[in-house]
CSV table of C-alpha atoms in Angstrom, one decimal:
chain,number,residue,atom,x,y,z
A,137,UNK,CA,0.0,0.0,0.0
A,138,UNK,CA,1.6,3.3,-1.1
A,139,UNK,CA,2.3,6.1,1.3
A,140,UNK,CA,0.1,8.6,-0.6
A,141,UNK,CA,-3.0,6.5,-0.7
A,142,UNK,CA,-5.9,8.1,1.1
A,143,UNK,CA,-8.6,6.0,2.6
A,144,UNK,CA,-11.9,7.1,4.0
A,145,UNK,CA,-11.8,4.9,7.2
A,146,UNK,CA,-15.4,3.8,6.7
A,147,UNK,CA,-15.1,0.6,4.7
A,148,UNK,CA,-14.7,-2.7,6.4
A,149,UNK,CA,-11.4,-3.6,4.7
A,150,UNK,CA,-9.6,-0.2,4.9
A,151,UNK,CA,-6.2,0.5,6.2
A,152,UNK,CA,-7.3,2.2,9.4
A,153,UNK,CA,-9.5,-0.8,10.4
A,154,UNK,CA,-6.5,-3.1,9.9
A,155,UNK,CA,-4.3,-0.9,12.0
A,156,UNK,CA,-6.6,-0.5,15.0
A,157,UNK,CA,-8.7,-3.7,15.1
A,158,UNK,CA,-8.3,-5.5,18.4
A,159,UNK,CA,-5.6,-3.1,19.5
A,160,UNK,CA,-5.3,-0.6,22.4
A,161,UNK,CA,-5.2,3.0,21.0
A,162,UNK,CA,-4.0,6.1,22.7
A,163,UNK,CA,-5.2,9.5,21.6
A,164,UNK,CA,-2.4,11.8,22.7
A,165,UNK,CA,-3.4,15.5,23.1
A,166,UNK,CA,-6.2,15.4,20.6
A,167,UNK,CA,-9.4,13.8,19.4
A,168,UNK,CA,-12.9,13.9,20.9
A,169,UNK,CA,-15.8,11.7,21.5
A,170,UNK,CA,-16.3,11.3,17.8
A,171,UNK,CA,-12.8,10.0,17.5
A,172,UNK,CA,-13.2,7.5,20.2
A,173,UNK,CA,-16.5,6.3,18.8
A,174,UNK,CA,-15.0,5.9,15.3
A,175,UNK,CA,-12.0,3.9,16.6
A,176,UNK,CA,-14.4,1.6,18.5
A,177,UNK,CA,-16.5,1.1,15.4
A,178,UNK,CA,-13.4,0.0,13.6
A,179,UNK,CA,-12.7,-2.7,16.3
A,180,UNK,CA,-10.3,-1.0,18.7
A,181,UNK,CA,-10.2,-3.0,21.9
A,182,UNK,CA,-10.1,0.1,24.0
A,183,UNK,CA,-9.1,3.8,23.7
A,184,UNK,CA,-7.1,5.9,26.2
A,185,UNK,CA,-7.2,9.6,25.8
A,186,UNK,CA,-4.4,11.8,27.1
A,187,UNK,CA,-5.7,15.3,27.9
A,188,UNK,CA,-4.4,18.3,29.7
A,189,UNK,CA,-7.4,18.3,31.9
A,190,UNK,CA,-8.7,14.7,32.0
A,191,UNK,CA,-12.3,14.1,32.9
A,192,UNK,CA,-11.6,10.7,34.5
A,193,UNK,CA,-13.9,8.9,32.0
A,194,UNK,CA,-11.3,6.9,29.9
A,195,UNK,CA,-8.9,9.8,30.1
A,196,UNK,CA,-5.5,10.3,31.7
A,197,UNK,CA,-3.4,13.4,32.1
A,198,UNK,CA,-1.1,14.4,29.2
A,199,UNK,CA,2.2,15.0,31.1
A,200,UNK,CA,4.6,15.6,28.3
A,201,UNK,CA,5.5,14.3,24.8
A,202,UNK,CA,8.3,12.1,26.4
A,203,UNK,CA,5.6,10.3,28.4
A,204,UNK,CA,3.1,9.4,25.7
A,205,UNK,CA,4.3,5.8,25.7
A,206,UNK,CA,3.7,5.3,29.4
A,207,UNK,CA,0.6,3.1,28.8
A,208,UNK,CA,-0.2,-0.4,27.4
A,209,UNK,CA,-1.4,0.9,24.0
A,210,UNK,CA,0.3,-0.2,20.8
A,211,UNK,CA,-1.3,2.3,18.5
A,212,UNK,CA,-0.8,6.0,19.0
A,213,UNK,CA,-2.4,9.1,17.5
A,214,UNK,CA,0.1,11.8,18.2
A,215,UNK,CA,-1.6,15.2,17.9
A,216,UNK,CA,0.0,18.6,18.1
A,217,UNK,CA,2.7,18.8,20.7
A,218,UNK,CA,2.4,15.0,21.4
A,219,UNK,CA,4.1,14.5,18.0
A,220,UNK,CA,7.3,15.9,19.5
A,221,UNK,CA,7.7,12.4,21.0
A,222,UNK,CA,9.0,11.4,17.6
A,223,UNK,CA,12.3,13.2,18.4
A,224,UNK,CA,13.6,10.1,20.1
A,225,UNK,CA,12.9,6.4,19.6
A,226,UNK,CA,12.8,5.8,23.4
A,227,UNK,CA,9.6,7.9,23.5
A,228,UNK,CA,7.7,6.0,20.8
A,229,UNK,CA,9.3,2.5,20.8
A,230,UNK,CA,6.3,1.0,22.6
A,231,UNK,CA,4.0,1.7,19.7
A,232,UNK,CA,3.8,-0.6,16.7
A,233,UNK,CA,1.7,1.9,14.7
A,234,UNK,CA,1.8,5.7,14.9
A,235,UNK,CA,-0.6,8.1,13.2
A,236,UNK,CA,0.3,11.8,12.8
A,237,UNK,CA,-2.2,14.4,11.5
A,238,UNK,CA,-1.0,16.3,8.5
A,239,UNK,CA,-1.3,19.7,10.1
A,240,UNK,CA,0.9,21.5,12.7
A,241,UNK,CA,1.3,18.1,14.3
A,242,UNK,CA,3.5,17.0,11.5
A,243,UNK,CA,5.7,20.1,12.1
A,244,UNK,CA,6.1,19.2,15.7
A,245,UNK,CA,7.2,15.7,14.6
A,246,UNK,CA,9.1,16.8,11.5
A,247,UNK,CA,12.7,16.3,12.7
A,248,UNK,CA,12.0,12.9,14.1
A,249,UNK,CA,10.0,11.8,11.1
A,250,UNK,CA,12.7,12.9,8.7
A,251,UNK,CA,15.4,11.1,10.8
A,252,UNK,CA,13.6,7.8,11.4
A,253,UNK,CA,11.9,7.5,8.0
A,254,UNK,CA,15.4,8.0,6.4
A,255,UNK,CA,16.7,5.2,8.6
A,256,UNK,CA,13.8,3.0,7.8
A,257,UNK,CA,12.8,2.8,11.4
A,258,UNK,CA,9.5,4.4,10.6
A,259,UNK,CA,7.8,3.1,7.5
A,260,UNK,CA,4.9,5.1,5.9
A,261,UNK,CA,1.8,3.0,5.4
A,262,UNK,CA,-0.7,5.4,3.9
A,263,UNK,CA,-3.1,8.2,4.7
A,264,UNK,CA,-6.3,7.8,6.6
A,265,UNK,CA,-9.3,9.8,7.8
A,266,UNK,CA,-10.4,9.8,11.5
A,267,UNK,CA,-13.5,11.5,12.8
A,268,UNK,CA,-12.7,14.5,15.0
A,269,UNK,CA,-9.6,15.5,12.9
A,270,UNK,CA,-9.9,18.1,10.1
A,271,UNK,CA,-6.8,16.9,8.3
A,272,UNK,CA,-5.9,13.4,7.2
A,273,UNK,CA,-3.4,11.4,9.2
A,274,UNK,CA,-0.4,9.6,7.9
A,275,UNK,CA,0.2,6.1,9.4
A,276,UNK,CA,3.7,4.7,10.1
A,277,UNK,CA,4.9,1.3,11.2
A,278,UNK,CA,7.6,1.3,13.8
A,279,UNK,CA,10.0,-1.3,12.4
A,280,UNK,CA,11.8,-1.7,15.7
A,281,UNK,CA,8.7,-2.6,17.7
A,282,UNK,CA,9.6,-6.2,18.0
A,283,UNK,CA,13.0,-5.3,19.5
A,284,UNK,CA,11.7,-3.0,22.2
A,285,UNK,CA,12.6,-3.5,25.8
A,286,UNK,CA,9.7,-5.3,27.5
A,287,UNK,CA,10.2,-5.3,31.2
A,288,UNK,CA,7.9,-2.3,31.7
A,289,UNK,CA,4.3,-3.1,31.1
A,290,UNK,CA,1.1,-1.3,32.1
A,291,UNK,CA,-2.2,-2.4,33.6
A,292,UNK,CA,-5.7,-0.9,33.4
A,293,UNK,CA,-5.9,2.1,35.7
A,294,UNK,CA,-9.0,0.8,37.5
A,295,UNK,CA,-7.2,-2.3,38.7
A,296,UNK,CA,-5.7,-1.9,42.1
A,297,UNK,CA,-2.3,-3.6,42.7
A,298,UNK,CA,-4.0,-6.3,44.8
A,299,UNK,CA,-6.5,-6.9,42.0
A,300,UNK,CA,-3.6,-7.3,39.6
A,301,UNK,CA,-1.9,-9.9,41.8
A,302,UNK,CA,-5.2,-11.8,42.2
A,303,UNK,CA,-5.7,-11.9,38.5
A,304,UNK,CA,-2.4,-13.7,37.9
A,305,UNK,CA,-2.0,-15.8,41.0
A,306,UNK,CA,-2.5,-19.1,39.0
A,307,UNK,CA,0.7,-18.3,37.1
A,308,UNK,CA,4.3,-18.9,38.1
A,309,UNK,CA,4.8,-15.3,39.2
A,310,UNK,CA,5.5,-13.4,42.4
A,311,UNK,CA,5.2,-9.9,43.8
A,312,UNK,CA,8.7,-9.0,44.9
A,313,UNK,CA,8.1,-6.2,47.4
A,314,UNK,CA,5.7,-4.2,49.6
A,315,UNK,CA,3.0,-6.8,49.8
A,316,UNK,CA,1.7,-5.7,53.2
A,317,UNK,CA,1.2,-2.2,51.7
A,318,UNK,CA,-0.6,-3.6,48.8
A,319,UNK,CA,-2.9,-5.7,50.9
A,320,UNK,CA,-3.6,-2.7,53.1
A,321,UNK,CA,-4.7,-0.7,50.1
A,322,UNK,CA,-1.8,1.7,50.4
A,323,UNK,CA,-0.8,3.8,47.4
A,324,UNK,CA,1.8,2.2,45.1
A,325,UNK,CA,3.8,4.0,42.4
A,326,UNK,CA,4.3,0.8,40.5
A,327,UNK,CA,4.6,-3.0,41.0
A,328,UNK,CA,7.6,-5.3,40.7
A,329,UNK,CA,7.0,-8.9,39.5
A,330,UNK,CA,9.2,-11.9,38.7
A,331,UNK,CA,7.9,-14.7,36.5
A,332,UNK,CA,8.9,-17.7,34.5
A,333,UNK,CA,9.6,-16.8,30.9
A,334,UNK,CA,6.8,-19.0,29.7
A,335,UNK,CA,4.2,-17.1,31.7
A,336,UNK,CA,5.2,-13.5,30.8
A,337,UNK,CA,3.1,-13.2,27.6
A,338,UNK,CA,0.0,-14.5,29.4
A,339,UNK,CA,0.5,-12.0,32.2
A,340,UNK,CA,0.8,-9.1,29.7
A,341,UNK,CA,-2.2,-10.5,27.8
A,342,UNK,CA,-4.5,-10.5,30.9
A,343,UNK,CA,-3.5,-7.0,31.7
A,344,UNK,CA,-4.1,-5.7,28.2
A,345,UNK,CA,-7.8,-6.2,27.8
A,346,UNK,CA,-8.4,-2.6,28.6
A,347,UNK,CA,-6.2,0.5,28.1
A,348,UNK,CA,-4.3,1.7,31.2
A,349,UNK,CA,-1.2,3.4,32.6
A,350,UNK,CA,-0.5,1.7,35.9
A,351,UNK,CA,3.2,0.8,35.6
A,352,UNK,CA,4.5,-2.7,36.3
A,353,UNK,CA,8.1,-3.9,36.0
A,354,UNK,CA,7.8,-7.5,34.8
A,355,UNK,CA,11.1,-9.5,34.9
A,356,UNK,CA,11.6,-13.1,33.7
A,357,UNK,CA,13.7,-15.6,35.6
A,358,UNK,CA,16.2,-15.9,32.7
A,359,UNK,CA,15.7,-12.5,31.0
A,360,UNK,CA,13.7,-14.0,28.1
A,361,UNK,CA,11.3,-11.8,26.2
A,362,UNK,CA,13.7,-8.8,26.6
A,363,UNK,CA,12.4,-8.5,30.2
A,364,UNK,CA,15.8,-7.5,31.6
A,365,UNK,CA,17.5,-5.2,34.0
A,366,UNK,CA,20.5,-3.4,32.5
A,367,UNK,CA,20.8,-6.0,29.7
A,368,UNK,CA,21.0,-9.0,32.1
A,369,UNK,CA,18.4,-11.0,34.1
A,370,UNK,CA,17.1,-9.1,37.1
A,371,UNK,CA,18.4,-11.8,39.4
A,372,UNK,CA,21.0,-14.6,38.7
A,373,UNK,CA,19.1,-17.6,37.4
A,374,UNK,CA,19.6,-19.7,40.5
A,375,UNK,CA,18.3,-16.9,42.8
A,376,UNK,CA,15.3,-16.3,40.5
A,377,UNK,CA,14.5,-20.0,40.4
A,378,UNK,CA,14.6,-20.4,44.2
A,379,UNK,CA,12.4,-17.3,44.7
A,380,UNK,CA,9.8,-18.7,42.3
A,381,UNK,CA,10.0,-22.2,43.7
A,382,UNK,CA,9.4,-21.0,47.2
A,383,UNK,CA,6.2,-19.1,46.3
A,384,UNK,CA,3.2,-19.2,48.5
A,385,UNK,CA,-0.3,-17.7,48.0
A,386,UNK,CA,-1.5,-15.5,50.9
A,387,UNK,CA,-5.0,-15.2,52.2
A,388,UNK,CA,-5.4,-12.1,50.1
A,389,UNK,CA,-4.7,-14.0,46.9
A,390,UNK,CA,-1.3,-12.5,46.3
A,391,UNK,CA,1.5,-14.8,45.4
A,392,UNK,CA,4.9,-14.0,47.0
A,393,UNK,CA,8.2,-15.7,47.9
A,394,UNK,CA,8.5,-17.6,51.2
A,395,UNK,CA,10.1,-15.6,54.0
A,396,UNK,CA,13.7,-16.6,53.6
A,397,UNK,CA,13.8,-16.1,49.8
A,398,UNK,CA,11.8,-12.9,50.1
A,399,UNK,CA,14.5,-11.6,52.5
A,400,UNK,CA,17.4,-12.8,50.3
A,401,UNK,CA,15.9,-11.3,47.2
A,402,UNK,CA,15.3,-8.0,48.9
A,403,UNK,CA,18.9,-7.9,50.2
A,404,UNK,CA,20.1,-8.6,46.7
A,405,UNK,CA,17.9,-5.8,45.3
A,406,UNK,CA,19.3,-3.2,47.7
A,407,UNK,CA,22.9,-4.2,47.1
A,408,UNK,CA,22.8,-4.6,43.3
A,409,UNK,CA,19.8,-2.5,42.1
A,410,UNK,CA,19.6,0.3,44.6
A,411,UNK,CA,23.2,0.9,45.6
A,412,UNK,CA,23.5,3.8,43.3
A,413,UNK,CA,22.1,5.7,46.3
A,414,UNK,CA,25.1,4.7,48.4
A,415,UNK,CA,28.2,6.8,48.7
A,416,UNK,CA,31.3,5.1,47.4
A,417,UNK,CA,33.1,3.3,50.2
A,418,UNK,CA,30.0,3.0,52.5
A,419,UNK,CA,30.2,0.0,54.7
A,420,UNK,CA,27.7,0.4,57.6
A,421,UNK,CA,24.0,0.1,56.9
A,422,UNK,CA,22.4,2.9,58.9
A,423,UNK,CA,18.7,3.5,58.8
A,424,UNK,CA,19.2,6.2,56.2
A,425,UNK,CA,21.9,4.5,54.2
A,426,UNK,CA,19.7,4.4,51.0
A,427,UNK,CA,18.4,7.9,51.4
A,428,UNK,CA,14.9,6.7,52.4
A,429,UNK,CA,14.6,5.0,55.8
A,430,UNK,CA,11.8,2.7,54.6
A,431,UNK,CA,14.4,0.6,52.7
A,432,UNK,CA,16.4,-0.4,55.7
A,433,UNK,CA,13.3,-0.8,57.9
A,434,UNK,CA,11.9,-3.3,55.3
A,435,UNK,CA,15.2,-5.1,55.1
A,436,UNK,CA,15.3,-5.5,58.9
A,437,UNK,CA,11.7,-6.5,59.1
A,438,UNK,CA,12.2,-9.2,56.4
A,439,UNK,CA,15.2,-10.5,58.2
A,440,UNK,CA,13.2,-10.8,61.4
A,441,UNK,CA,10.4,-12.7,59.6
A,442,UNK,CA,12.9,-15.1,58.0
A,443,UNK,CA,14.5,-15.7,61.4
A,444,UNK,CA,17.8,-14.2,60.2
A,445,UNK,CA,20.1,-11.7,61.9
A,446,UNK,CA,19.7,-8.1,60.8
A,447,UNK,CA,22.6,-7.1,58.5
A,448,UNK,CA,24.6,-4.3,59.9
A,449,UNK,CA,26.9,-3.7,57.0
A,450,UNK,CA,27.5,-4.5,53.3
A,451,UNK,CA,29.7,-7.5,54.3
A,452,UNK,CA,26.7,-9.1,56.0
A,453,UNK,CA,24.6,-8.9,52.8
A,454,UNK,CA,27.5,-10.3,50.8
A,455,UNK,CA,27.9,-13.2,53.3
A,456,UNK,CA,24.2,-13.9,53.1
A,457,UNK,CA,24.3,-14.1,49.3
A,458,UNK,CA,27.5,-16.2,49.2
A,459,UNK,CA,26.1,-18.6,51.9
A,460,UNK,CA,23.0,-19.2,49.8
A,461,UNK,CA,25.1,-19.5,46.6
A,462,UNK,CA,23.4,-16.6,44.8
A,463,UNK,CA,26.2,-14.0,44.7
A,464,UNK,CA,26.5,-12.8,41.0
A,465,UNK,CA,29.5,-13.4,38.9
A,466,UNK,CA,31.8,-10.4,38.0
A,467,UNK,CA,30.5,-10.0,34.4
A,468,UNK,CA,27.0,-9.7,35.7
A,469,UNK,CA,28.1,-7.2,38.3
A,470,UNK,CA,29.7,-5.3,35.4
A,471,UNK,CA,26.2,-4.8,33.9
A,472,UNK,CA,24.7,-3.9,37.2
A,473,UNK,CA,27.5,-1.3,37.8
A,474,UNK,CA,26.4,0.8,34.8
A,475,UNK,CA,25.7,4.3,36.3
A,476,UNK,CA,26.4,2.9,39.8
A,477,UNK,CA,29.7,4.3,41.2
A,478,UNK,CA,29.3,2.3,44.4
A,479,UNK,CA,29.3,-1.1,42.6
A,480,UNK,CA,32.0,-0.1,40.2
A,481,UNK,CA,34.3,1.0,43.0
A,482,UNK,CA,33.6,-2.0,45.3
A,483,UNK,CA,33.8,-4.8,42.8
A,484,UNK,CA,35.2,-3.8,39.5
A,485,UNK,CA,38.1,-1.6,40.7
A,486,UNK,CA,39.2,-4.4,43.0
A,487,UNK,CA,39.4,-6.9,40.1
A,488,UNK,CA,42.2,-5.3,38.1
A,489,UNK,CA,45.0,-7.5,39.4
A,490,UNK,CA,45.7,-8.9,36.0
A,491,UNK,CA,47.4,-7.2,33.1
A,492,UNK,CA,45.8,-7.3,29.6
A,493,UNK,CA,46.5,-10.4,27.6
A,494,UNK,CA,44.1,-13.2,28.7
A,495,UNK,CA,40.8,-13.7,27.0
A,496,UNK,CA,38.0,-16.2,26.6
A,497,UNK,CA,35.9,-16.5,23.4
A,498,UNK,CA,32.6,-18.4,23.6
A,499,UNK,CA,30.9,-19.8,20.5
A,500,UNK,CA,27.1,-19.8,20.9
A,501,UNK,CA,24.8,-22.3,19.3
A,502,UNK,CA,22.8,-20.6,16.6
A,503,UNK,CA,22.1,-23.9,14.7
A,504,UNK,CA,24.8,-23.5,12.1
A,505,UNK,CA,25.5,-26.8,10.3
A,506,UNK,CA,29.0,-26.0,9.3
A,507,UNK,CA,32.1,-26.5,11.4
A,508,UNK,CA,31.7,-23.2,13.2
A,509,UNK,CA,34.0,-24.1,16.1
A,510,UNK,CA,36.8,-25.0,13.7
A,511,UNK,CA,36.3,-21.9,11.7
A,512,UNK,CA,36.4,-19.7,14.9
A,513,UNK,CA,39.6,-21.5,16.0
A,514,UNK,CA,41.3,-20.7,12.7
A,515,UNK,CA,40.1,-17.1,12.8
A,516,UNK,CA,41.4,-16.5,16.3
A,517,UNK,CA,44.8,-18.0,15.5
A,518,UNK,CA,45.1,-16.1,12.3
A,519,UNK,CA,44.6,-12.8,14.2
A,520,UNK,CA,47.4,-13.5,16.6
A,521,UNK,CA,45.7,-15.2,19.6
A,522,UNK,CA,47.3,-18.3,21.0
A,523,UNK,CA,44.8,-20.9,22.2
A,524,UNK,CA,46.0,-22.4,25.4
A,525,UNK,CA,42.8,-24.4,26.3
A,526,UNK,CA,39.4,-25.1,24.9
A,527,UNK,CA,36.4,-27.3,25.5
A,528,UNK,CA,32.9,-27.9,24.6
A,529,UNK,CA,30.1,-26.8,26.9
A,530,UNK,CA,27.0,-28.8,27.8
A,531,UNK,CA,23.7,-26.9,28.0
A,532,UNK,CA,22.8,-27.8,31.5
A,533,UNK,CA,26.2,-27.5,33.2
A,534,UNK,CA,27.0,-24.9,35.9
A,535,UNK,CA,29.2,-22.7,33.7
A,536,UNK,CA,26.1,-21.8,31.6
A,537,UNK,CA,24.5,-20.0,34.5
A,538,UNK,CA,27.8,-18.5,35.8
A,539,UNK,CA,28.8,-16.7,32.5
A,540,UNK,CA,27.0,-13.8,30.9
A,541,UNK,CA,24.6,-13.6,33.8
A,542,UNK,CA,23.1,-16.9,32.6
A,543,UNK,CA,21.4,-14.9,29.8
A,544,UNK,CA,21.7,-16.8,26.5
A,545,UNK,CA,18.3,-15.6,25.2
A,546,UNK,CA,18.4,-14.3,21.6
A,547,UNK,CA,15.6,-13.6,19.2
A,548,UNK,CA,17.7,-14.5,16.2
A,549,UNK,CA,18.4,-18.1,17.5
A,550,UNK,CA,16.3,-21.2,17.0
A,551,UNK,CA,13.7,-21.3,19.9
A,552,UNK,CA,15.0,-17.9,20.9
A,553,UNK,CA,17.9,-19.5,22.8
A,554,UNK,CA,21.6,-19.6,21.9
A,555,UNK,CA,23.5,-21.4,24.7
A,556,UNK,CA,27.3,-21.6,24.8
A,557,UNK,CA,28.7,-24.3,22.6
A,558,UNK,CA,32.4,-24.1,22.9
A,559,UNK,CA,35.0,-22.0,24.8
A,560,UNK,CA,38.5,-20.9,23.7
A,561,UNK,CA,41.0,-19.7,26.3
A,562,UNK,CA,43.5,-17.4,24.6
A,563,UNK,CA,46.5,-15.3,25.3
A,564,UNK,CA,47.5,-12.2,23.3
A,565,UNK,CA,51.2,-11.3,23.4
A,566,UNK,CA,50.5,-7.8,22.0
A,567,UNK,CA,47.4,-6.4,23.6
A,568,UNK,CA,46.3,-3.0,22.4
A,569,UNK,CA,44.8,-0.3,24.8
A,570,UNK,CA,41.2,0.6,23.8
A,571,UNK,CA,40.7,3.9,22.1
A,572,UNK,CA,38.6,6.6,23.9
A,573,UNK,CA,35.6,5.6,21.8
A,574,UNK,CA,36.0,1.9,22.4
A,575,UNK,CA,36.4,2.6,26.1
A,576,UNK,CA,33.1,4.6,26.1
A,577,UNK,CA,31.3,1.7,24.5
A,578,UNK,CA,33.0,-1.0,26.4
A,579,UNK,CA,34.1,0.6,29.7
A,580,UNK,CA,35.5,-2.7,31.1
A,581,UNK,CA,37.6,-3.6,28.0
A,582,UNK,CA,41.4,-3.8,28.6
A,583,UNK,CA,42.5,-5.1,25.1
A,584,UNK,CA,41.0,-3.7,21.9
A,585,UNK,CA,42.1,-6.9,20.1
A,586,UNK,CA,39.2,-8.7,21.9
A,587,UNK,CA,36.9,-6.7,19.6
A,588,UNK,CA,37.6,-9.3,16.9
A,589,UNK,CA,34.3,-10.7,18.2
A,590,UNK,CA,32.6,-7.9,16.3
A,591,UNK,CA,34.1,-8.9,12.9
A,592,UNK,CA,33.3,-12.6,13.6
A,593,UNK,CA,29.7,-11.7,14.5
A,594,UNK,CA,29.4,-9.7,11.3
A,595,UNK,CA,30.7,-12.5,9.2
A,596,UNK,CA,28.2,-15.0,10.6
A,597,UNK,CA,25.4,-12.5,10.3
A,598,UNK,CA,26.1,-12.2,6.6
A,599,UNK,CA,26.2,-16.0,6.3
A,600,UNK,CA,22.8,-16.2,8.0
A,601,UNK,CA,21.4,-13.1,6.1
A,602,UNK,CA,20.8,-11.3,9.3
A,603,UNK,CA,21.4,-7.7,10.3
A,604,UNK,CA,23.3,-8.8,13.3
A,605,UNK,CA,24.1,-12.1,15.0
A,606,UNK,CA,25.6,-12.2,18.5
A,607,UNK,CA,27.4,-15.5,17.6
A,608,UNK,CA,30.5,-14.9,19.7
A,609,UNK,CA,30.7,-13.8,23.3
A,610,UNK,CA,34.0,-12.7,24.8
A,611,UNK,CA,35.4,-11.6,28.1
A,612,UNK,CA,36.1,-7.9,28.5
A,613,UNK,CA,39.3,-8.1,30.4
A,614,UNK,CA,41.8,-10.5,31.9
A,615,UNK,CA,40.2,-10.6,35.3
A,616,UNK,CA,36.8,-11.5,33.8
A,617,UNK,CA,38.5,-14.1,31.6
A,618,UNK,CA,40.0,-15.6,34.8
A,619,UNK,CA,36.6,-15.9,36.3
A,620,UNK,CA,35.3,-17.5,33.1
A,621,UNK,CA,38.2,-20.0,33.2
A,622,UNK,CA,37.3,-20.9,36.8
A,623,UNK,CA,33.6,-21.4,35.8
A,624,UNK,CA,34.7,-23.6,33.0
A,625,UNK,CA,36.9,-25.7,35.3
A,626,UNK,CA,40.1,-24.9,33.3
A,627,UNK,CA,42.0,-22.9,35.9
A,628,UNK,CA,44.2,-25.7,36.8
A,629,UNK,CA,45.3,-26.6,33.3
A,630,UNK,CA,49.1,-26.1,33.3
A,631,UNK,CA,49.1,-23.7,30.3
A,632,UNK,CA,46.2,-21.6,31.7
A,633,UNK,CA,47.7,-21.4,35.2
A,634,UNK,CA,51.1,-20.4,33.8
A,635,UNK,CA,49.4,-17.7,31.6
A,636,UNK,CA,47.6,-16.2,34.6
A,637,UNK,CA,50.7,-16.2,36.7
A,638,UNK,CA,52.6,-14.4,33.9
A,639,UNK,CA,50.1,-11.5,33.6
A,640,UNK,CA,49.6,-11.1,37.3
A,641,UNK,CA,50.2,-7.4,38.0
A,642,UNK,CA,52.7,-6.6,40.8
A,643,UNK,CA,50.9,-5.5,44.0
A,644,UNK,CA,51.5,-1.7,44.5
A,645,UNK,CA,53.7,-1.0,47.5
């Protein structure tokens, strides 16, 4: 269908009907009762109107153009200043279809439209007519819709947090925090849920029968479905599994973790998700350590309920996590430490005892029939790496969960899962310091030669006729490589042990 084709919007088979049928539609800063009626006649499942002064009847307040996507709608009509949301993909990435009136609205959105149409990230579909608008609207498909982050979802506004939990308590999903507040009818800014990957779509489906803007952070146990935290699973897979396995349903109908795992999960949350609130070097956990006393009050209360001693310092939380075998690996902490000076200083800065020169490359299983492992071996050797150890990796072994945060989900792979297949432990006798640009993109990288992974990924993407294919995973630095080697059980191989000893940095005096 050409971009300049204009359709009336009144026939059963027209473009507008195809775009809105059985979908949730948001009218941002425009439209009236005629518009809503028209959309419903065309089969829209529900319509949410964002207005400066909402009347409360199917309307919510228009806050700003950057917030037009804060709802569960997948079709957006961006009118007037709402079209300014097109200036950045992060503001409209939650919409699969976008309609913009051909009036001053198009001027508000002109810079973004020009940019993203040129990049083929917005594809013109045609022109339509919609009751309540004097000008026709041009429809666009967001070509990146399938790749959007999906941990933030929204529920109908009329559902209370407790009603939400009751509606999904037959699924393998738990509320992570503040359940007593929820049961007491207290006000909640949002809801945090953890679920098995197989139940995430059903949860979102149940909460998308009507339009709404109550925010929920929905994380999967393994990060599947792009329901991630800082590009890795919210919890290490072992912790997530134990939290879900311990679940109990309370008298209220809410499903939550058992006391011990509720406490451990909350302690993990404070240390690895909330510690950006801590000053670098903090050790003692005072009542106001996280800036809001309710965090420590809750931690101590949960410790009491679990029959555990109250943690007085960071070391006590670390001991708790180590004792229960759920302390994250260094590469996972590397992701958590993004924009978190406390974590970076406490964990990453203290793991720089090795000079550059050790690396681990991991071939992932994307279903290639050719001798991928042999080809990667040849490529690494031809680029100056010396392979000192290698081995195949079995899907269910411990190393799979200890490397890369246990996150091997990939939409480009068969069954959306590309587990590690084979590991190469390498040395590089001529490591190259990363450039300023490389360091910005890979802040933990200590050897630019490790970026050979990018060339290898590109080659396999071309072979598979894909835009990109994350076929090769690699350690970022020697210290991380050492941890990978330990996870793989290769640390005691003579050649590996010798290589580690050789690059061990002298301890500063």
